[in-house]
Amino acid sequence: MEKYDVIVVGGAAAGLNGALALVRSRRSVLVIDNGTPRNAPAEHVHNYLSRDGVPPSELYAIGRAEVTGYGGEVTSGTVTTVTRPTSTPEDGFVVELDDGRSFGARRLLVATGGTDVLPDVPGLAERFGRDVLHCPYCHGWEVRDQAIGVLATGGMAIHQAMLFRQLSDDVTLFLHTGPTPSDEQWEELAARGISVVEGRVEAVEVTDDKLTGVRLEGGKVIPRQALAVQSVVRARVDFLAELGLKAVDQEFGDVYLGTAVQAGPSGATEVPGVWVAGNVADLRSQVITSAAAGLTAGATINADLIAEETGLAVAARSS
């Protein structure tokens, strides 16, 4: 079984930037990626300095080429389990893939991101990342001055409505299953000219591959060109179960965001030798901040390996 200094699980921004830091420090690195980044439905990446507007697939192709250019390896596959064969930290981990391959690693960087779970409204999933949106910073400019709807399913909806109101004069909040606004919030919505529609949403209307409206129970259709939703993000870490590492619920104030792995500032988890970076640890992280987290984790892993190697060298010299 081939063994590496570090195996990186996940080949999007966080994983590739972590791998890049490691290979530039002359570490042997294997990146394992199954080709399903969280932002796969999006046509472009935004707010990434010098790369604004690049398709996600193009950004990651550039990243893979940079990693392999320094001697790193990238392979396609899905990790099913990670185990620690002995209690000796130096023995590291065994990473098993769904195709039967297995690899050894002294350290592990997990950057598998998350899965967006959308509200249960027919038609949303097919439009997600195009004219069904979740983030004004990721996609807001592209729907500026359009008729925008905001689907309320949790406590983030009014905040979303205010953010999208910055981009368009025509914003409608659909209360759907979300909480009833407080008196103060009603006043704020009115002051900003945000219309409010009560009642449940039944589906979205699509014509010629474009969102054209939101259909309420009873059949009434409110014309809209874009719809903002709040997704719940689930970290993809089931394969870490045998290490005792799992994702836990995350909240922002009183708003439920989803699940993520708890970690320190560098991405170190409670399991020695395992780091996390990107949306798997920070549900609000965008592409550029995920890349930065990957760099931080990669540099910290390299320092951790140096400390281990130095300790072994001292022990060998003293023996």
XYZ file of C-alpha atoms in Angstrom:
319
model
C 0.000 0.000 0.000
C 1.392 3.359 -1.037
C 1.769 5.850 1.805
C 1.847 9.642 1.681
C 2.743 12.368 4.114
C -0.752 13.793 3.647
C -3.919 12.648 1.942
C -6.349 15.417 1.059
C -9.955 14.307 0.668
C -11.774 16.789 -1.559
C -10.377 18.567 -4.601
C -12.094 21.950 -4.582
C -10.747 25.273 -3.289
C -9.920 24.272 0.295
C -8.416 20.893 -0.533
C -6.364 22.072 -3.500
C -4.975 25.120 -1.710
C -4.027 22.969 1.268
C -2.356 20.495 -1.068
C -0.525 23.319 -2.832
C 0.983 24.577 0.433
C 2.097 21.052 1.291
C 3.659 20.115 -2.048
C 5.535 23.404 -2.102
C 7.017 22.273 1.229
C 8.148 19.058 -0.507
C 5.524 16.855 1.144
C 4.194 13.782 -0.635
C 0.499 14.509 -1.164
C -2.418 12.635 -2.694
C -5.663 14.494 -3.420
C -8.723 12.243 -3.691
C -11.722 13.877 -5.341
C -15.076 12.551 -6.559
C -15.859 15.559 -8.751
C -18.894 16.862 -6.839
C -17.958 20.223 -5.287
C -20.705 22.070 -3.436
C -20.756 24.822 -6.069
C -21.072 22.430 -9.029
C -24.536 23.837 -9.943
C -23.137 27.385 -10.216
C -21.949 28.694 -13.553
C -19.327 31.020 -12.084
C -17.243 31.747 -8.990
C -17.409 35.289 -7.647
C -15.544 37.438 -5.114
C -12.333 35.528 -5.837
C -9.720 38.182 -6.575
C -8.270 37.809 -10.107
C -10.653 34.897 -10.822
C -14.062 36.579 -10.536
C -16.469 35.000 -13.001
C -14.436 31.858 -13.673
C -16.442 28.615 -13.935
C -15.831 26.367 -10.892
C -14.580 23.519 -13.096
C -11.989 25.793 -14.694
C -10.759 27.096 -11.335
C -10.313 23.574 -9.997
C -8.597 22.389 -13.182
C -6.054 25.188 -12.759
C -5.599 24.177 -9.116
C -5.039 20.513 -9.964
C -2.428 21.474 -12.547
C -0.610 23.613 -9.980
C -0.599 20.809 -7.403
C 0.652 18.186 -9.863
C 3.192 20.659 -11.217
C 4.949 20.552 -7.848
C 4.858 16.761 -7.686
C 1.527 16.181 -5.975
C -0.870 13.484 -7.135
C -4.598 13.719 -7.834
C -6.900 10.746 -8.260
C -10.635 10.363 -8.839
C -12.587 8.377 -6.303
C -14.859 8.418 -3.288
C -13.489 7.713 0.178
C -15.660 5.239 2.076
C -13.750 4.745 5.330
C -10.722 6.043 7.192
C -9.158 3.967 9.955
C -6.174 4.225 12.261
C -4.621 0.727 12.238
C -2.622 1.152 15.455
C -2.583 3.429 18.466
C 0.837 4.761 17.430
C 0.362 8.245 15.882
C 3.345 7.772 13.550
C 1.550 4.867 11.853
C -1.091 7.271 10.571
C -4.254 6.336 8.699
C -5.575 3.953 6.074
C -7.904 5.561 3.539
C -10.181 3.200 1.601
C -12.015 4.056 -1.626
C -15.216 2.676 -3.109
C -13.308 1.005 -5.931
C -11.269 -1.121 -3.516
C -8.073 0.912 -3.519
C -6.474 1.936 -0.239
C -3.710 4.374 0.659
C -1.762 5.242 3.778
C -1.323 8.745 5.195
C 0.564 10.230 8.103
C -1.900 13.122 8.236
C -5.353 13.773 6.779
C -6.901 16.984 5.453
C -10.659 16.686 4.898
C -12.138 19.269 2.535
C -15.224 17.475 1.250
C -17.552 20.454 1.635
C -21.264 20.082 2.167
C -24.544 19.249 0.477
C -27.238 21.903 0.178
C -30.622 20.638 1.331
C -33.262 22.878 -0.239
C -36.807 23.641 0.897
C -39.304 21.023 -0.246
C -40.840 23.022 -3.088
C -41.178 21.459 -6.559
C -38.832 22.960 -9.107
C -36.270 24.498 -6.747
C -33.550 21.872 -7.092
C -33.522 22.055 -10.890
C -32.969 25.833 -10.793
C -30.489 25.969 -7.904
C -27.336 27.908 -8.735
C -29.012 29.678 -11.651
C -32.134 31.673 -10.796
C -32.802 29.949 -7.470
C -30.117 31.433 -5.233
C -28.953 31.368 -1.644
C -26.219 34.023 -1.452
C -26.367 37.633 -2.698
C -22.578 37.823 -2.719
C -22.266 34.734 -4.902
C -25.058 35.476 -7.373
C -26.700 38.807 -6.536
C -25.091 40.958 -9.212
C -26.356 38.586 -11.890
C -30.001 39.210 -10.873
C -29.712 42.940 -10.189
C -32.768 45.017 -11.106
C -34.833 41.874 -11.654
C -38.040 40.860 -9.909
C -36.639 38.891 -6.966
C -38.512 36.696 -4.512
C -37.304 35.510 -1.108
C -38.732 32.224 0.196
C -39.050 32.219 3.977
C -38.408 28.873 5.625
C -36.386 30.043 8.626
C -35.015 33.002 10.488
C -32.670 34.139 7.702
C -35.376 35.222 5.251
C -35.857 38.837 6.317
C -32.097 39.358 6.380
C -31.940 37.887 2.870
C -34.728 40.194 1.732
C -32.818 43.222 2.979
C -29.639 42.078 1.220
C -31.384 41.489 -2.111
C -33.200 44.823 -1.762
C -29.753 46.394 -2.183
C -29.697 44.858 -5.665
C -33.246 45.487 -6.854
C -36.198 47.777 -6.175
C -38.584 44.870 -6.784
C -38.289 42.363 -3.913
C -41.100 40.199 -2.563
C -40.913 38.152 0.624
C -42.960 34.935 0.541
C -43.673 34.005 4.155
C -44.354 30.343 3.242
C -43.303 28.347 6.348
C -41.084 31.018 7.887
C -41.756 32.850 11.150
C -44.184 35.751 11.212
C -42.272 39.056 11.203
C -42.267 41.078 14.395
C -43.875 44.524 14.487
C -40.445 46.080 14.057
C -39.677 43.835 11.082
C -43.004 44.659 9.416
C -42.076 48.326 9.723
C -38.626 47.742 8.271
C -39.994 45.755 5.324
C -42.514 48.479 4.568
C -39.885 51.204 4.860
C -37.687 49.442 2.328
C -40.554 48.827 -0.080
C -40.399 45.042 0.219
C -43.772 43.479 -0.472
C -44.893 40.522 1.626
C -47.028 37.589 0.435
C -48.627 35.342 3.036
C -49.530 31.701 2.457
C -47.590 28.646 1.359
C -45.707 28.363 -1.904
C -46.717 25.374 -4.018
C -44.083 25.444 -6.792
C -41.982 27.644 -9.041
C -43.026 28.388 -12.603
C -40.499 27.908 -15.423
C -40.857 28.941 -19.073
C -38.191 28.408 -21.761
C -35.694 27.315 -19.084
C -36.160 30.500 -17.078
C -37.888 31.048 -13.758
C -40.963 33.164 -14.391
C -43.007 33.038 -11.199
C -43.868 31.596 -7.819
C -47.141 29.661 -7.571
C -49.053 29.806 -4.290
C -51.452 27.212 -2.946
C -54.702 27.916 -4.712
C -53.010 28.597 -8.034
C -52.160 32.290 -7.906
C -48.821 33.035 -9.587
C -46.621 35.957 -8.557
C -44.249 36.847 -11.423
C -40.583 36.583 -10.354
C -37.324 36.224 -12.250
C -35.190 34.964 -9.350
C -35.877 33.355 -5.994
C -33.630 33.412 -2.928
C -33.838 30.465 -0.540
C -32.137 29.357 2.657
C -30.497 25.984 2.253
C -29.429 23.717 5.090
C -25.874 22.490 4.547
C -24.858 18.983 5.593
C -21.118 18.314 5.918
C -19.937 15.257 3.977
C -18.025 13.341 6.627
C -19.740 9.976 7.063
C -16.492 8.238 6.087
C -14.858 9.545 9.295
C -17.235 7.640 11.578
C -14.702 4.959 12.510
C -12.382 7.669 13.794
C -15.159 8.952 16.050
C -15.403 12.224 14.135
C -18.802 13.513 13.044
C -20.560 16.703 12.087
C -22.651 18.538 14.662
C -25.461 21.067 14.389
C -24.453 24.657 13.634
C -26.442 27.803 14.369
C -25.917 31.494 13.706
C -27.832 33.316 16.384
C -31.190 31.570 16.364
C -30.860 30.444 12.734
C -30.110 26.774 12.046
C -27.462 26.487 9.325
C -26.819 22.740 9.127
C -24.004 20.470 10.284
C -20.232 20.914 10.326
C -17.144 19.447 11.974
C -15.880 21.369 14.976
C -12.271 22.465 14.633
C -9.764 24.997 15.895
C -8.535 28.076 13.991
C -6.047 26.016 11.975
C -8.612 23.327 11.149
C -7.309 20.809 13.686
C -10.049 18.462 14.909
C -10.390 16.519 18.148
C -8.841 13.520 16.384
C -5.040 13.908 16.324
C -3.725 13.995 12.788
C -6.991 15.063 11.147
C -7.615 18.601 9.876
C -10.676 20.052 8.132
C -11.059 23.095 5.878
C -13.777 24.821 3.872
C -17.522 24.281 4.145
C -17.048 20.983 5.968
C -16.010 23.131 8.950
C -17.448 26.573 8.151
C -20.876 26.607 6.505
C -20.723 30.316 5.661
C -17.345 30.130 3.958
C -17.185 31.245 0.326
C -14.713 29.919 -2.240
C -11.928 32.371 -1.471
C -12.212 31.918 2.299
C -12.297 28.152 1.863
C -9.069 28.394 -0.122
C -7.525 30.465 2.661
C -8.606 27.894 5.255
C -6.985 25.177 3.171
C -3.724 27.116 3.102
C -3.834 27.581 6.884
C -4.493 23.892 7.460
C -1.787 22.813 5.009
C 0.840 25.013 6.629
C -0.133 23.774 10.093
C 0.021 20.140 9.000
C 3.512 20.705 7.595
C 4.628 22.246 10.903
C 3.118 19.314 12.796
C 5.020 16.833 10.632
C 8.253 18.779 11.155
C 7.754 18.636 14.922
C 7.227 14.871 14.749
C 10.254 14.349 12.501
C 12.436 16.516 14.714
C 11.422 14.538 17.799
C 12.242 11.258 16.054
C 15.590 12.634 14.895
C 16.501 13.734 18.397
C 15.546 10.329 19.795
C 17.589 8.544 17.111
C 20.596 10.755 17.768
C 20.416 10.054 21.497
C 20.127 6.293 21.144
